[in-house]
Structure formats: structure tokens, C-alpha cells
Tab-separated table of C-alpha atoms in Angstrom:
chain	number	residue	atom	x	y	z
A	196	UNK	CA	-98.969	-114.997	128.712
A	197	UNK	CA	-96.744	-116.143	131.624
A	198	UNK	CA	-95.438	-115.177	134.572
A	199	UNK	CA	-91.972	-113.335	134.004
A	200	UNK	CA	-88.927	-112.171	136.745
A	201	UNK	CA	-90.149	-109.669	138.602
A	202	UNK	CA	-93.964	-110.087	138.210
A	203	UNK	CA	-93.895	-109.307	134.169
A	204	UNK	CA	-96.905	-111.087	132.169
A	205	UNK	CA	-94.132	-111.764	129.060
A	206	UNK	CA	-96.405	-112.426	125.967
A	207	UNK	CA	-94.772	-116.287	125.574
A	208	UNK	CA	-94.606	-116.079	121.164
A	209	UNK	CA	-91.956	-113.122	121.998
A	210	UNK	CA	-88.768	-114.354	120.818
A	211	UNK	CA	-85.306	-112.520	119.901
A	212	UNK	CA	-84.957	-111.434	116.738
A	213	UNK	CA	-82.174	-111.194	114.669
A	214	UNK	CA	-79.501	-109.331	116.275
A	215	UNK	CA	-77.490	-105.885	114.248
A	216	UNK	CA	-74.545	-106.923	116.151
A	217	UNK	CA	-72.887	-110.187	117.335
A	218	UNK	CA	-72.834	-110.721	120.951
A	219	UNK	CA	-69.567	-110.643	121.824
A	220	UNK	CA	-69.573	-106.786	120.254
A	221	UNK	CA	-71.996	-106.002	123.036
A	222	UNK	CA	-70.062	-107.449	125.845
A	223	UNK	CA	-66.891	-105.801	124.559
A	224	UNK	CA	-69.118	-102.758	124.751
A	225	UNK	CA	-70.441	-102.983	127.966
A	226	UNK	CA	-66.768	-104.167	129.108
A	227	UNK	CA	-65.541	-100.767	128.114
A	228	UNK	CA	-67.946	-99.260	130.545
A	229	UNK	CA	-67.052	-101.212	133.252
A	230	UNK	CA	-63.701	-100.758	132.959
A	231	UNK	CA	-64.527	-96.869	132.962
A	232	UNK	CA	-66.187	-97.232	136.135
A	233	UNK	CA	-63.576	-98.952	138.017
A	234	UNK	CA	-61.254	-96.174	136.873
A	235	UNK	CA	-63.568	-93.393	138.160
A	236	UNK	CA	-64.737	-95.354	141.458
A	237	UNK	CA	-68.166	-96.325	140.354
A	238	UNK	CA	-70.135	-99.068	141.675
A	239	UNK	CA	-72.892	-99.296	138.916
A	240	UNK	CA	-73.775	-96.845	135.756
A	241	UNK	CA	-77.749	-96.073	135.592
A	242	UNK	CA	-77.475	-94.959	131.680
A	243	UNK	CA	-80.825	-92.565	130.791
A	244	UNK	CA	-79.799	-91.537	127.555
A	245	UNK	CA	-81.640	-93.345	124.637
A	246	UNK	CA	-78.429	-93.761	122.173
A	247	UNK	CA	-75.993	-95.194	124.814
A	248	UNK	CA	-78.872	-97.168	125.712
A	249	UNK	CA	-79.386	-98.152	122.446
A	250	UNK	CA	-75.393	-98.787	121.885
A	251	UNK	CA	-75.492	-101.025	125.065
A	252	UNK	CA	-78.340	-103.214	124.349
A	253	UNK	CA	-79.362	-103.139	120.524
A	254	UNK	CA	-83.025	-101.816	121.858
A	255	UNK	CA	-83.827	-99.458	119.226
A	256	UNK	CA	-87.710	-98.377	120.032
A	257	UNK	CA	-88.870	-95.346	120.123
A	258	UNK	CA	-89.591	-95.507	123.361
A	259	UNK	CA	-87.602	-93.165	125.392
A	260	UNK	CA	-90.479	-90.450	126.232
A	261	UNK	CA	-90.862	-92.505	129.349
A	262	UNK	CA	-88.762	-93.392	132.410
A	263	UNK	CA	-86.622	-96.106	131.001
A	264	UNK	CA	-83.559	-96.724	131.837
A	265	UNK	CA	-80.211	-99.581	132.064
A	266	UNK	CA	-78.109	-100.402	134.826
A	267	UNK	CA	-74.219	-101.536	134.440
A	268	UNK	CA	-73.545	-103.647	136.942
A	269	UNK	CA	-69.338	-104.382	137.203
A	270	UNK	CA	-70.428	-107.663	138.921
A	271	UNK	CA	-72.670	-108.946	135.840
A	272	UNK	CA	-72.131	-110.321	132.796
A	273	UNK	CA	-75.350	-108.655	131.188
A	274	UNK	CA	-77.250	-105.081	131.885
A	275	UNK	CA	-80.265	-104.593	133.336
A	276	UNK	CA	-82.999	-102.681	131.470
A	277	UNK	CA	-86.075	-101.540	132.506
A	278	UNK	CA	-88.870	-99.902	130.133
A	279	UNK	CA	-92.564	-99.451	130.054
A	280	UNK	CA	-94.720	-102.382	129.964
A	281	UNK	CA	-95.623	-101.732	126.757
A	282	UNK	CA	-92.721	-101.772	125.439
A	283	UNK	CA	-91.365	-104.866	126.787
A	284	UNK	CA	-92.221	-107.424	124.290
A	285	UNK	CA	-89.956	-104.940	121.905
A	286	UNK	CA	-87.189	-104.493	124.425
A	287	UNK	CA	-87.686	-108.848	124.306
A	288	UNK	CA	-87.574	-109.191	120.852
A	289	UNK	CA	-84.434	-106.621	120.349
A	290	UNK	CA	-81.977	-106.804	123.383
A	291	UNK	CA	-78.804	-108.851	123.647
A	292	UNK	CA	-79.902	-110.171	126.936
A	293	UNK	CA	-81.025	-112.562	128.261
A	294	UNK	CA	-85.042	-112.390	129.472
A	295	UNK	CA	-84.015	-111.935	132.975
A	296	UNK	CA	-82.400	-108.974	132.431
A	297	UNK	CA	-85.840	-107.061	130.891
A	298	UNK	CA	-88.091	-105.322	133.204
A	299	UNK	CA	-91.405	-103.601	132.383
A	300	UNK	CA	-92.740	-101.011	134.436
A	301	UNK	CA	-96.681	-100.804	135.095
A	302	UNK	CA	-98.757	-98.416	133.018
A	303	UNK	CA	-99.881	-96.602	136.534
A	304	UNK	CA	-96.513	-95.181	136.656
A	305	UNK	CA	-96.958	-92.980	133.511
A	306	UNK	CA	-97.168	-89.507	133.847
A	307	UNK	CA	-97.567	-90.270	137.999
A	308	UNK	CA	-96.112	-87.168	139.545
A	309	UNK	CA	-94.631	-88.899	142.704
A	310	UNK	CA	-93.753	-92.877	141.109
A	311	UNK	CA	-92.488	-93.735	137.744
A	312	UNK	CA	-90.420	-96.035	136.130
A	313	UNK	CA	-87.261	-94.837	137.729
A	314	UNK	CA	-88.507	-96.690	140.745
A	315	UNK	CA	-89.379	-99.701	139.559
A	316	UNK	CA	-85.752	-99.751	138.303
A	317	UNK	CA	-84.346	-99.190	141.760
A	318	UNK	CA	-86.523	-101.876	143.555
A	319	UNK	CA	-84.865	-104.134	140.925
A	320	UNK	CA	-81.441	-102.953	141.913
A	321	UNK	CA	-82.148	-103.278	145.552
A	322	UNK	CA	-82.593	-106.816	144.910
A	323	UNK	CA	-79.686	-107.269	143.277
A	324	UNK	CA	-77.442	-105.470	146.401
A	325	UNK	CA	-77.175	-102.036	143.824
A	326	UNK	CA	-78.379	-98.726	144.833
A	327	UNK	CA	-75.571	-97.686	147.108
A	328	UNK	CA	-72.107	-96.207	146.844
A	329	UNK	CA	-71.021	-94.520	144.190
A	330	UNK	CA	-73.817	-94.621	141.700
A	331	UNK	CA	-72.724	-92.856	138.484
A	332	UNK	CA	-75.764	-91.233	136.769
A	333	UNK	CA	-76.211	-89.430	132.757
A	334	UNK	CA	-77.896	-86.342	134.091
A	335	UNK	CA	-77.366	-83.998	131.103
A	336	UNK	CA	-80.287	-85.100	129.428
A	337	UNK	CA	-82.682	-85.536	132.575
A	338	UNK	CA	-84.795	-82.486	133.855
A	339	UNK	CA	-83.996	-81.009	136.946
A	340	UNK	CA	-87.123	-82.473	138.509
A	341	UNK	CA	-85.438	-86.076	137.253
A	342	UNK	CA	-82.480	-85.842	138.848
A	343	UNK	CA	-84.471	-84.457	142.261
A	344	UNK	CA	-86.762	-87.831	141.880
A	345	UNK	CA	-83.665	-89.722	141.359
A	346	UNK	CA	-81.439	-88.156	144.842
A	347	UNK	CA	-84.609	-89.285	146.332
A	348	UNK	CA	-84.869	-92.647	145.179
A	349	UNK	CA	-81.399	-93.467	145.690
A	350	UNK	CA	-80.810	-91.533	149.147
A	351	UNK	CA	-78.839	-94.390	150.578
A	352	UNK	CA	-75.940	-93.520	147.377
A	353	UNK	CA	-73.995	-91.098	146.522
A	354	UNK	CA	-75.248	-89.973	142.999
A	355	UNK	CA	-72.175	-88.756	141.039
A	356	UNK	CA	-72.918	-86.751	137.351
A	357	UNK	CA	-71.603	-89.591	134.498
A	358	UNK	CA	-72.871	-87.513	131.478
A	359	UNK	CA	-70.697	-88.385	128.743
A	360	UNK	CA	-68.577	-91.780	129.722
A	361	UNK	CA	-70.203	-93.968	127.425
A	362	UNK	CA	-70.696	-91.380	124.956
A	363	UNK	CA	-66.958	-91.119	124.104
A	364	UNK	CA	-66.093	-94.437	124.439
A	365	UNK	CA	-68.807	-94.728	121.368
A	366	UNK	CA	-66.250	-92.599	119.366
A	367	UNK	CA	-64.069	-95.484	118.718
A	368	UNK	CA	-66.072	-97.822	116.350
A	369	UNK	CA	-65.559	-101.690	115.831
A	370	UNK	CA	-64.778	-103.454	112.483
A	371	UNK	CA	-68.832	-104.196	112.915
A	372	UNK	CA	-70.435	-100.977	113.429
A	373	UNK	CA	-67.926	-99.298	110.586
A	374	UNK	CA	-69.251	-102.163	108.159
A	375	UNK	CA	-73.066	-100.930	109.413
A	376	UNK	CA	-72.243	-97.159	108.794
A	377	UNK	CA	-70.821	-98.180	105.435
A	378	UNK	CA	-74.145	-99.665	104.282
A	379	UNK	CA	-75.660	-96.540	105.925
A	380	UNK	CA	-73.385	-94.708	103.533
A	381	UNK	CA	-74.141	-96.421	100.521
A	382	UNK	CA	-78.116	-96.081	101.081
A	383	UNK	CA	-77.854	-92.327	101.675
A	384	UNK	CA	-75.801	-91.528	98.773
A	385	UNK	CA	-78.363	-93.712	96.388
A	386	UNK	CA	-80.940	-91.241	97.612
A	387	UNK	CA	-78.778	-87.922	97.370
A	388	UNK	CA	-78.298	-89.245	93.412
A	389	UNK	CA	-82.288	-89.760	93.382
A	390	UNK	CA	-83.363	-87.036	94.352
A	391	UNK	CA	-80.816	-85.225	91.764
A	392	UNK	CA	-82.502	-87.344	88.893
A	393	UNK	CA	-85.946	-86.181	90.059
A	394	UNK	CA	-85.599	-82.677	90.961
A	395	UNK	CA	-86.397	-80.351	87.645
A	396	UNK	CA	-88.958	-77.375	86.959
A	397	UNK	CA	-92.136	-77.977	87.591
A	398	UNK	CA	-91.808	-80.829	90.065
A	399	UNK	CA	-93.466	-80.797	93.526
A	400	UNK	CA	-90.971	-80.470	96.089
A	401	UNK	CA	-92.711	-83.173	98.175
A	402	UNK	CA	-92.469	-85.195	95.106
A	403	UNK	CA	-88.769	-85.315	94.877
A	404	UNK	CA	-88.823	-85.790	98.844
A	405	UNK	CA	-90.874	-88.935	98.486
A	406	UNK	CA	-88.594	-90.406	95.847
A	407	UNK	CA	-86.011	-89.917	98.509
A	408	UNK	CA	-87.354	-91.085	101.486
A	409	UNK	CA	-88.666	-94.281	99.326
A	410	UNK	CA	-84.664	-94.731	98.596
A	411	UNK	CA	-83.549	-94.615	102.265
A	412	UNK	CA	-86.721	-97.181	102.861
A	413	UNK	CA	-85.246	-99.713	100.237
A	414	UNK	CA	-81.383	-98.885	100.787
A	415	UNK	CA	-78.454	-99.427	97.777
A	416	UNK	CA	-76.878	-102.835	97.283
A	417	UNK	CA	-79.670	-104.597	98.218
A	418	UNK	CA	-79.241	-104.094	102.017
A	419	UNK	CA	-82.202	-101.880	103.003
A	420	UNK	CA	-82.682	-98.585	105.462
A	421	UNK	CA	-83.661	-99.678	108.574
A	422	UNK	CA	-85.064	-95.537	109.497
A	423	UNK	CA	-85.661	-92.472	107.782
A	424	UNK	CA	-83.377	-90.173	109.942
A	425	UNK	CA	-84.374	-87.248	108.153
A	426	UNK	CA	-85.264	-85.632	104.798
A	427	UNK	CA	-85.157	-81.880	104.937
A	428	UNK	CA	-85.161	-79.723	101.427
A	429	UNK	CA	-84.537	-76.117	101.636
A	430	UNK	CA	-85.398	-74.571	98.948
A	431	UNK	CA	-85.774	-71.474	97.194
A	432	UNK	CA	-87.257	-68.597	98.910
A	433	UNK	CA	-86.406	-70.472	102.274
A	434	UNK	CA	-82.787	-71.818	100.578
A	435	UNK	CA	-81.038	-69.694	103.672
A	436	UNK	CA	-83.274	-72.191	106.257
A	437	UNK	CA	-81.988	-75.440	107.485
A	438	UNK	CA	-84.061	-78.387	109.285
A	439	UNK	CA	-87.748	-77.701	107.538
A	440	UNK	CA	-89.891	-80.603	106.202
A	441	UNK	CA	-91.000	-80.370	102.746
A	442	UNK	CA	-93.910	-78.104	101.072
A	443	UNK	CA	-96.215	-77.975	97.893
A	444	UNK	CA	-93.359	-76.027	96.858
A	445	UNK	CA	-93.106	-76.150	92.629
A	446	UNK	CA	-89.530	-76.187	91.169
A	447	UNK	CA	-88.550	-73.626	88.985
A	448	UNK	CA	-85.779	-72.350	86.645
A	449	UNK	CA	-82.727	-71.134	88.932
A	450	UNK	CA	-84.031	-72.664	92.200
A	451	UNK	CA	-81.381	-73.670	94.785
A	452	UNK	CA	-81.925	-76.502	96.818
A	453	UNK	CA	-79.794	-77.538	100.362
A	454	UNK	CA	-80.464	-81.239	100.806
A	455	UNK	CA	-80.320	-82.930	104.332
A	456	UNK	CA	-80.324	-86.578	104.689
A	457	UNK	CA	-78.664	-89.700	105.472
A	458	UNK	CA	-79.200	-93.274	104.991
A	459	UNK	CA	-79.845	-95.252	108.608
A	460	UNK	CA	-78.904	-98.984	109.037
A	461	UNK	CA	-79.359	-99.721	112.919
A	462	UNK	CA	-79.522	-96.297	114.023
A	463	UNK	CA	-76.315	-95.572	112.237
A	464	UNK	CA	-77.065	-92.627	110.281
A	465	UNK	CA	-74.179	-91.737	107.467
């Protein structure tokens, strides 16, 4: 290890790894939020929830059980992103940015009632001359003792409720991500046709399941899944149900079956 900005031990054989999306596609994203803010008055964006966060940077770890969190600064090229310590060799290995940009927030700030990572995210803004004006904030997903910890972190701000700005300017999708969502496409309708083929009586539900779920795994076209979004069958007596994972359930003569999945390239789910 090394010493990193902002005190981080970064683990040196971290490097980037091949990026979903070109570069310029995230800076045309993250220009679309900045020109949002100047349109609404904003000084910065602190963005909480995990897919805009995940639109913004190409960080795609299932890490958002914790405090992290990314900061749009109008004046910067590049976000700022800040997630546990843990996870920063991923948040390394899959973000756009440059290593400057990456924070990692001590393990001592987990589950600490009166410090967590939200802090450590606005020391880092202090230092960059953020953390007053208009600060716009996603607060629909945060609990109500979040956005309390946040007012008081930020006292010197005005905190103003941005829930939903970068979520519809994600409506509008680039030549890139529709050529990501078409693979997705293509893998999830290769498993819909296997798990046709393998369904018949006498077959264990979870068997027709795994044949599935081993489709969205190696994808159609030779481009594979990157997730398994889901793979719910409902099926006779629950055929009525929705959103239940599969049983010993045996298929029979007459059983109906509702199918719900979708291939995933990226964290594009189609």
C-alpha cells in the first residue's frame, strides 16, 4: 500500500478496469447535471441514490448499505465520490475518475450513531470551498434521521430537496447505453426461450430456474450478463403471486407459469 489523497492506504496493484462506457459519455452525463443546477441555482449536487450514482460514475458495487455518496461540483471537470474503505479499491478499479477523486471512509464510521461517512464527505468538500450555498440534496431515498445528520453537517448551507434531477435526465438514453440495453435485451430473451424449452411435467421448478439464471450468466450473442436482476416463477397454486423466488415445486399437466426476468449488461436490465 501507499499513501493516497486524503489519508487513503490505496492498495498500489488497483488499476481501472475496463470501462462500460467511454469517457466522454460520462462527462456529457455529468454535464447534464450541471447544467441542471445552474438552472435551479445550485452550487453543488450531493447525489445519495445508488443508480444515479452508478449512472454518474460507472461504480456498480453493491455497496450502497453504507453512507456513500458523490458530489457534482459545477467548477470540476470530474465528481467526487466517497465510499467505505472497503470498498475503495472497487470504486478504484470501476470509476471514470481519476484517483483523486475516490475517497474511502474509515471502518469506525460504520453503524456510529453520531459520525459516518456523510462526514467524511463534507470534510472533503470543505477543502475544496463546497459545503455552502445552495446545496441540492436526493432526500427521497434517505431516512429522516439522514437528512437530520445531513442539516447538521452542512449548517453553514442551505440544503434544498433535489430528489429526482438526475433521475429524469437518465430518461433520455445515448446511442451507448441503447446499444448496452440491446445486449441486455438479447440475453434476457435467450433465457425467456430457455426456460420455455425446459419447463414440462415433472420438472423441478428450481430446475427450470437454474437453466435460466445460467442463461442470463452467459448472455446471447456471445456478449455475457454482467447480473442476475431477477428470476421470479409464479407458478401454479401461487400463479396469482408476483416477486417470489423459486420452490421444490414439481410441474404438472395444466400448470400456469408467470415468468419475471431480464437480462442485465451494466446494470441495464431489459
Amino acid at each position: 500500500t501507499k499513501a493516497a489523497p486524503w489519508g487513503v492506504e490505496e492498495i498500489v496493484m488497483i488499476e481501472r478496469s475496463d470501462q462500460a462506457f467511454s469517457r466522454d459519455e460520462f462527462l456529457r452525463r455529468n454535464g447534464l447535471v450541471k447544467a441542471a443546477l445552474a438552472e435551479k441555482g445550485l452550487d453543488a449536487l450531493f447525489v445519495t441514490e445508488q443508480a444515479n450514482l452508478i449512472w454518474l460514475t460507472g461504480y456498480t458495487a453493491q455497496s450502497a448499505y453504507v453512507e456513500q455518496s458523490l458530489v457534482i461540483d459545477p467548477s470540476r471537470e470530474e465528481p467526487m465520490l466517497c465510499v467505505r474503505l472497503q470498498d475503495h479499491p472497487a470504486a478504484l478499479a470501476l470509476s471514470f475518475m481519476d484517483r483523486e477523486r475516490i475517497d474511502g471512509f474509515p471502518e469506525h464510521l460504520i453503524a456510529n450513531p453520531d459520525e459516518n461517512g456523510y462526514d467524511r464527505m463534507a470534510a472533503r468538500m470543505a477543502d475544496c470551498g463546497l459545503g455552502k450555498g445552495q446545496l441540492g440534496v436526493e432526500m427521497g431515498e434517505l431516512s429522516l434521521n439522514a437528512v437530520k445528520h445531513l442539516e447538521r453537517i452542512f449548517s453553514d448551507a442551505t440544503l434544498v430537496d433535489a430528489t429526482g434531477l438526475v433521475t429524469w435526465l437518465r430518461l433520455e438514453k445515448s446511442d451507448e447505453e441503447i446499444a448496452v440495453m440491446k445486449e441486455a435485451a438479447a440475453s434476457g430473451d435467450e433465457a425467456l426461450r430457455v426456460a420455455v424449452e425446459r419447463i414440462a411435467p415433472g420438472v423441478l421448478e428450481r430446475d427450470a430456474v437454474r437453466a435460466a439464471i445460467d442463461t442470463l450468466i452467459t448472455g446471447a450473442n456471445g456478449v455475457p450478463g454482467t447480473q442476475v436482476h431477477s428470476a421470479n416463477f409464479c407458478t401454479t397454486p401461487l400463479t396469482g403471486t408476483s416477486h417470489l423466488w423459486w420452490s421444490d415445486h414439481v410441474y404438472g399437466p395444466g400448470s400456469q407459469i408467470n415468468i419475471e426476468l431480464g437480462g442485465t449488461r451494466h446494470c441495464y436490465c431489459s
